[in-house]
Coordinates of C-alpha atoms in Angstrom, one line a residue:
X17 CA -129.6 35.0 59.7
X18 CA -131.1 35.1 63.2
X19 CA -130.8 31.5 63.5
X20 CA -127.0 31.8 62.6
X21 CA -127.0 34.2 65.5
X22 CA -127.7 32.9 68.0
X23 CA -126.0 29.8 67.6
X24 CA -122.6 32.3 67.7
X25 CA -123.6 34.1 70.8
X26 CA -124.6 30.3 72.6
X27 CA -121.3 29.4 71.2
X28 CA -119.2 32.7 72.9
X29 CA -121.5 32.0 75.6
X30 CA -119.7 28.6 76.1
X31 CA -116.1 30.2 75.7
X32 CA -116.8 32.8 77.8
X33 CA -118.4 30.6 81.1
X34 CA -115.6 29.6 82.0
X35 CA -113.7 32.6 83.1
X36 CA -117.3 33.5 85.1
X37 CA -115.8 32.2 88.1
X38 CA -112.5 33.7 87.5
X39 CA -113.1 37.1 87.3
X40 CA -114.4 38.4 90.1
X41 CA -112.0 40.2 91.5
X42 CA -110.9 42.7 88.9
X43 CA -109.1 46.1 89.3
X44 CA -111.6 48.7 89.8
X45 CA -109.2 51.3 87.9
X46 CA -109.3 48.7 84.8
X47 CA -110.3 50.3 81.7
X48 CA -114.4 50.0 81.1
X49 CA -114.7 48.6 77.6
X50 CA -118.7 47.6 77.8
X51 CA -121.6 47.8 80.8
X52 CA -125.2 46.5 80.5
X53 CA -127.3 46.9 83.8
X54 CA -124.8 46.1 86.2
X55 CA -122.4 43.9 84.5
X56 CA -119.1 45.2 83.0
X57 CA -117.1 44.0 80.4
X58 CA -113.3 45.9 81.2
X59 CA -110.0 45.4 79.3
X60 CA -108.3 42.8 82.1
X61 CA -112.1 40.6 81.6
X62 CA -111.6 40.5 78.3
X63 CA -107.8 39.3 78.0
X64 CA -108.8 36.3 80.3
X65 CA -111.7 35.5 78.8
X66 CA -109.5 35.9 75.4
X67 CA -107.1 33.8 77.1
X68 CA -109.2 30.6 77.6
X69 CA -109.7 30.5 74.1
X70 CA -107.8 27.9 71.7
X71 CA -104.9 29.6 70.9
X72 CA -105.4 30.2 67.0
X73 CA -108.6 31.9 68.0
X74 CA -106.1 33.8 70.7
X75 CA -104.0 34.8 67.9
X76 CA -106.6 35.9 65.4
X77 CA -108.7 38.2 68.0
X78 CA -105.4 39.9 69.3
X79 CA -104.3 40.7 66.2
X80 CA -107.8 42.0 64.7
X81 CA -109.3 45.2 66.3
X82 CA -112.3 44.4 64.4
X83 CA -112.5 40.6 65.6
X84 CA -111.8 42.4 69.6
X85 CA -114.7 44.7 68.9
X86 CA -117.1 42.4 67.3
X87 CA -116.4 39.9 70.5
X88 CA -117.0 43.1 72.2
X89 CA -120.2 43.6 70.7
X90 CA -121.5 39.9 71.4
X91 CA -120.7 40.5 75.0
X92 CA -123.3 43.2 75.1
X93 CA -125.9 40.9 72.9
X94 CA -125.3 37.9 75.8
X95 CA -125.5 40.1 78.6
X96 CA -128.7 42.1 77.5
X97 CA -130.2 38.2 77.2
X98 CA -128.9 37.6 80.8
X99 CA -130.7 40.6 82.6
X100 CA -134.1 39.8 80.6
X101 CA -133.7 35.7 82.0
X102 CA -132.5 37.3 85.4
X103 CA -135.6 40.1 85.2
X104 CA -137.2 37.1 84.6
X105 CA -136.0 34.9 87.2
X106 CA -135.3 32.3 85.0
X107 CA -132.7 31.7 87.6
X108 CA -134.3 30.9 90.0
X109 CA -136.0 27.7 87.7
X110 CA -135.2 24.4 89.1
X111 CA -134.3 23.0 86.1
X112 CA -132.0 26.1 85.2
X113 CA -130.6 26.0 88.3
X114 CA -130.0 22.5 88.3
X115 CA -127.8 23.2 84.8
X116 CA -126.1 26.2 86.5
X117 CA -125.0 24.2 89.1
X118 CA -123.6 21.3 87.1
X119 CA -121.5 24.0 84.5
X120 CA -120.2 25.3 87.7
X121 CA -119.0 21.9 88.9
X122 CA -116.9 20.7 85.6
X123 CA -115.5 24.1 85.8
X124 CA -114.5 23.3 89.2
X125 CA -113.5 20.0 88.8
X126 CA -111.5 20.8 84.9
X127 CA -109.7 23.8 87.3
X128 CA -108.7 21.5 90.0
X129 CA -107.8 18.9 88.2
X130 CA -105.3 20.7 86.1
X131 CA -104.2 22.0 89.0
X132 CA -103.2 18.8 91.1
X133 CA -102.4 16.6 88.0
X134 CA -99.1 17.3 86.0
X135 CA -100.9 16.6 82.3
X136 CA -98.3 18.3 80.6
X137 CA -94.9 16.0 81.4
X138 CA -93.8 14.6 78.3
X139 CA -93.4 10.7 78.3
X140 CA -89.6 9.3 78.6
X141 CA -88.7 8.1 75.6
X142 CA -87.7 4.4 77.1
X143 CA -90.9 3.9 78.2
X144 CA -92.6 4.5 75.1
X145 CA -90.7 2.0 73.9
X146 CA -91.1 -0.5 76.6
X147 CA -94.8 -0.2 76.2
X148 CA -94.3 -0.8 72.0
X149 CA -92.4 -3.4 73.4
X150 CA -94.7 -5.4 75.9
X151 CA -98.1 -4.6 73.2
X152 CA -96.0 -5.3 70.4
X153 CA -99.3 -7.3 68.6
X154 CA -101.4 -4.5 69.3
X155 CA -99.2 -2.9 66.6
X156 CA -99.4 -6.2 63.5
X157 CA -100.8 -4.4 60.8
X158 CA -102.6 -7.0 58.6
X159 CA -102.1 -7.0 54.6
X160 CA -103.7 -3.8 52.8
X161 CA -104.5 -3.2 49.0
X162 CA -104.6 0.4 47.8
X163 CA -107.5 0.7 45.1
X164 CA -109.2 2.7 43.2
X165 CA -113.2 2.3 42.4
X166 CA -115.2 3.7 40.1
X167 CA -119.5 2.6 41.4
X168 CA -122.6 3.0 39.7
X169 CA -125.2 2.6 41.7
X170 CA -128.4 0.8 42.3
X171 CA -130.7 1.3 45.1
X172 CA -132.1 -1.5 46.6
X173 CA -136.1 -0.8 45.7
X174 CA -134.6 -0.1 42.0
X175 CA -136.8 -1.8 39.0
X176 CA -135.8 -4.8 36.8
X177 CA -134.9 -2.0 34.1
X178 CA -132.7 0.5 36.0
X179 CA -130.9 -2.6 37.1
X180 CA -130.1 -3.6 33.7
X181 CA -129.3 0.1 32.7
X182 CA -126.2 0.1 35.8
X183 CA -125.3 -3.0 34.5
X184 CA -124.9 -2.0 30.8
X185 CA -123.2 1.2 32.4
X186 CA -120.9 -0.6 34.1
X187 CA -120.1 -2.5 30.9
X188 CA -119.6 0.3 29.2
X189 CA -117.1 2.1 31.1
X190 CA -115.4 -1.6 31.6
X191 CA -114.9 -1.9 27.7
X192 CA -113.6 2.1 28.2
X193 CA -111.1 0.6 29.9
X194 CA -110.2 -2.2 27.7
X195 CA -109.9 0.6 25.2
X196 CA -107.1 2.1 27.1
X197 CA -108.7 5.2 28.8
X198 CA -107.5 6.2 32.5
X199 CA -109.2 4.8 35.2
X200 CA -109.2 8.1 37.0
X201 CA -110.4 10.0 34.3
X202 CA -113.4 7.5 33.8
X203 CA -113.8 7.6 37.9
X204 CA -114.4 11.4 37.3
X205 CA -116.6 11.3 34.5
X206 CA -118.4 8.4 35.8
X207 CA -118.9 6.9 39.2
X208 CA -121.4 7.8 41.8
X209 CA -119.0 7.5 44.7
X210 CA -118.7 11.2 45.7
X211 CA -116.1 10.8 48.2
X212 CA -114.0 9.0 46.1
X213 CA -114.7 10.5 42.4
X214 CA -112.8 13.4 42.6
X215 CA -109.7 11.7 43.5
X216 CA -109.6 9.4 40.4
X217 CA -111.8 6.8 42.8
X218 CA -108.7 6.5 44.9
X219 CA -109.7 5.4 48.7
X220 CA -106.2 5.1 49.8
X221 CA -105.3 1.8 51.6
X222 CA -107.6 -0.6 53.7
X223 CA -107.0 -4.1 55.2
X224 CA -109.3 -6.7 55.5
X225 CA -112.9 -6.0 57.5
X226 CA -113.0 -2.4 55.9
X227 CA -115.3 -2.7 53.2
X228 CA -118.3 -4.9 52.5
X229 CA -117.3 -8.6 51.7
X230 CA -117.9 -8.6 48.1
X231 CA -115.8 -5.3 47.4
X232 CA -113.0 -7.0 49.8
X233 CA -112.8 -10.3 48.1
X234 CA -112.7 -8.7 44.8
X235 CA -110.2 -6.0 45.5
X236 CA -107.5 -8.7 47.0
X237 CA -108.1 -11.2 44.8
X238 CA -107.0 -8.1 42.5
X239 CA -103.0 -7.8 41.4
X240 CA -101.7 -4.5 41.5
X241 CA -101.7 -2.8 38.0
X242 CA -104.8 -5.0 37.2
X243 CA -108.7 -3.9 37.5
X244 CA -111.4 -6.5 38.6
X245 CA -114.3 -7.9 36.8
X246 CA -117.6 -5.7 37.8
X247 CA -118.3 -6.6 41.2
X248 CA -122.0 -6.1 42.9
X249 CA -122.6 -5.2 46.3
X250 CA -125.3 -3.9 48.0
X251 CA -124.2 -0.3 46.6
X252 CA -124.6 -1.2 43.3
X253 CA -121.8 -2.5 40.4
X254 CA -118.3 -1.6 41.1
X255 CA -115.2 -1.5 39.0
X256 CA -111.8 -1.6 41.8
X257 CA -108.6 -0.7 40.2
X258 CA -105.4 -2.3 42.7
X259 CA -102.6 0.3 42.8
X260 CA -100.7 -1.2 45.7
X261 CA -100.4 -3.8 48.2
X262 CA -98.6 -4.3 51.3
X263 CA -97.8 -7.2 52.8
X264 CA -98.5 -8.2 56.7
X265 CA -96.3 -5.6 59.1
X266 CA -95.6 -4.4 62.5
X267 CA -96.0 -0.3 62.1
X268 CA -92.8 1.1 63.3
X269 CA -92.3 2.7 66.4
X270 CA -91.8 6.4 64.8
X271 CA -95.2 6.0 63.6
X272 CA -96.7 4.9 66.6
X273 CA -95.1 6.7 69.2
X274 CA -97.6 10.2 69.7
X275 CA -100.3 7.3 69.9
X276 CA -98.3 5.2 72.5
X277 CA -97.5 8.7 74.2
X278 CA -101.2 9.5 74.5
X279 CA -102.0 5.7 75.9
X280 CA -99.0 6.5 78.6
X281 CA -100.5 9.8 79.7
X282 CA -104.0 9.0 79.9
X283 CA -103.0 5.8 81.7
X284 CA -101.1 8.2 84.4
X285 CA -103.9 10.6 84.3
X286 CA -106.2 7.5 85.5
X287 CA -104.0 6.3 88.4
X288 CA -103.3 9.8 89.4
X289 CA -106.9 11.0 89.2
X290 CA -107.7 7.6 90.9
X291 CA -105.2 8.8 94.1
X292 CA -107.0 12.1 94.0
X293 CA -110.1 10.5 94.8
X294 CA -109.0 8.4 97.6
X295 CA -107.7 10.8 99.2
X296 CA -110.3 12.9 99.1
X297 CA -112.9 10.0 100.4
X298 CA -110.6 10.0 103.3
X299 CA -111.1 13.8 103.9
X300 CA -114.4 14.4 103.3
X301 CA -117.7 12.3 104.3
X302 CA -118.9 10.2 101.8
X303 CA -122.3 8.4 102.3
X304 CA -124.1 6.8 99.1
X305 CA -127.7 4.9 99.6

């Protein structure tokens, strides 16, 4: 419980940093909503340190009285930490102040930033698709089998007779199948895969490289509608059930436009940050031994 905590107040901690530098020059008529030793929480501190949060989190503490007042009461719990380090000019630690410094500089540098560099403009349409256009291989999507798997496992220090008892397991459920019973109902009752079990074994699509060679060969040398042969791998014995297959393609531009879009921006983001820079090596002194 105590560990839980104080891993909540480090974390409101974090939030609230960075309006530390923001909120310095307050009303002095604004309403007092907390005060330990001489800090003081009021209502206009709050709503900006409310307002550097991610907006659901805006939302939700806005709407809630409770939420404001338990953020409220998690203020005090940081700030009666903060005059103990300060009583006990932990402050004044190199080390601490080394750390104080460098939060203060990315706050700096993430407020500049966003102030000199338009991160916001959305990309042109055209040149989204100039730049699908000039990458287009970048976009081949290679063939892919949708499978299902159902695994029982064998570790690798396992003895001769647990071997033999996956095998016969893995025989067992094969003839299950032969019998007619659903391969998703047997990947439920049977296989060791947790991430996969629940789901009837299904792991969705995957193109050659994705899974170990063994399980790869096996699952495209597969038809769809058919189930391999057991198959070992280093996990153990696997049965793979092909669903689907889909044939060498280049991914349409609707689906790769956000992607494209992010490319653009952080490419502009580089060449503008990169202009900041040499400016600002023009402006101030730089020396570097």
């Amino acid at each position: 419980m105590l560990k839980s905590k104080i891993l909540f107040i480090g974390t409101l901690f974090m939030l609230f940093s960075h309006s530390l530098l923001m909120a310095e020059n307050l009303p002095k008529t604004d309403e007092v909503l907390a005060q330990v030793g001489n800090s003081t929480l009021t209502a206009a501190r709050l709503d900006m340190m409310i307002d550097l949060m991610p907006p659901q989190i805006q939302v939700m503490l806005r709407g809630n009285d409770q939420m404001k007042n338990e953020l409220i009461s998690r203020w005090v719990d940081i700030n009666l930490i903060v005059q103990e380090a300060l009583a006990a000019k932990i402050d004044q630690d190199p080390l601490v102040m080394l750390k104080i410094d460098e939060m203060k500089n990315r706050v700096l540098v993430e407020a500049l930033i966003a102030k000199r560099l338009d991160t916001q403009a959305p990309v042109p349409q055209e040149e989204i698709a100039a730049y699908y256009e000039k990458n287009s291989s970048e976009f081949d999507q290679g063939e892919q089998v949708q499978a299902q798997h159902i695994l029982i496992r064998v570790e690798a220090n396992a003895s001769a007779e647990d071997r033999e008892k996956a095998r016969k397991a893995i025989d067992m459920i094969q003839n299950k199948l032969k019998n007619g019973e659903a391969f998703a109902s047997l990947a439920a009752q049977f296989s060791e895969d947790p991430g996969s079990k629940n789901k009837g074994g299904n792991l969705g699509y995957f193109g050659r490289g994705q899974m170990v060679k063994e399980f790869e060969d096996a699952a495209f040398a597969t038809k769809p509608g058919e189930t391999s042969p057991p198959v070992q791998t280093n996990f153990g014995w696997h049965l793979i059930h092909v669903v689907d297959r889909k044939e060498p393609a280049k991914l349409p531009l609707e689906q790769v436009s956000k992607e494209i879009e992010a490319r653009v921006k952080a490419d502009w983001n580089e060449k503008a940050l990169k202009k900041l820079l040499e400016e600002l090596k023009s402006k101030y002194p730089v020396t570097v031994k």
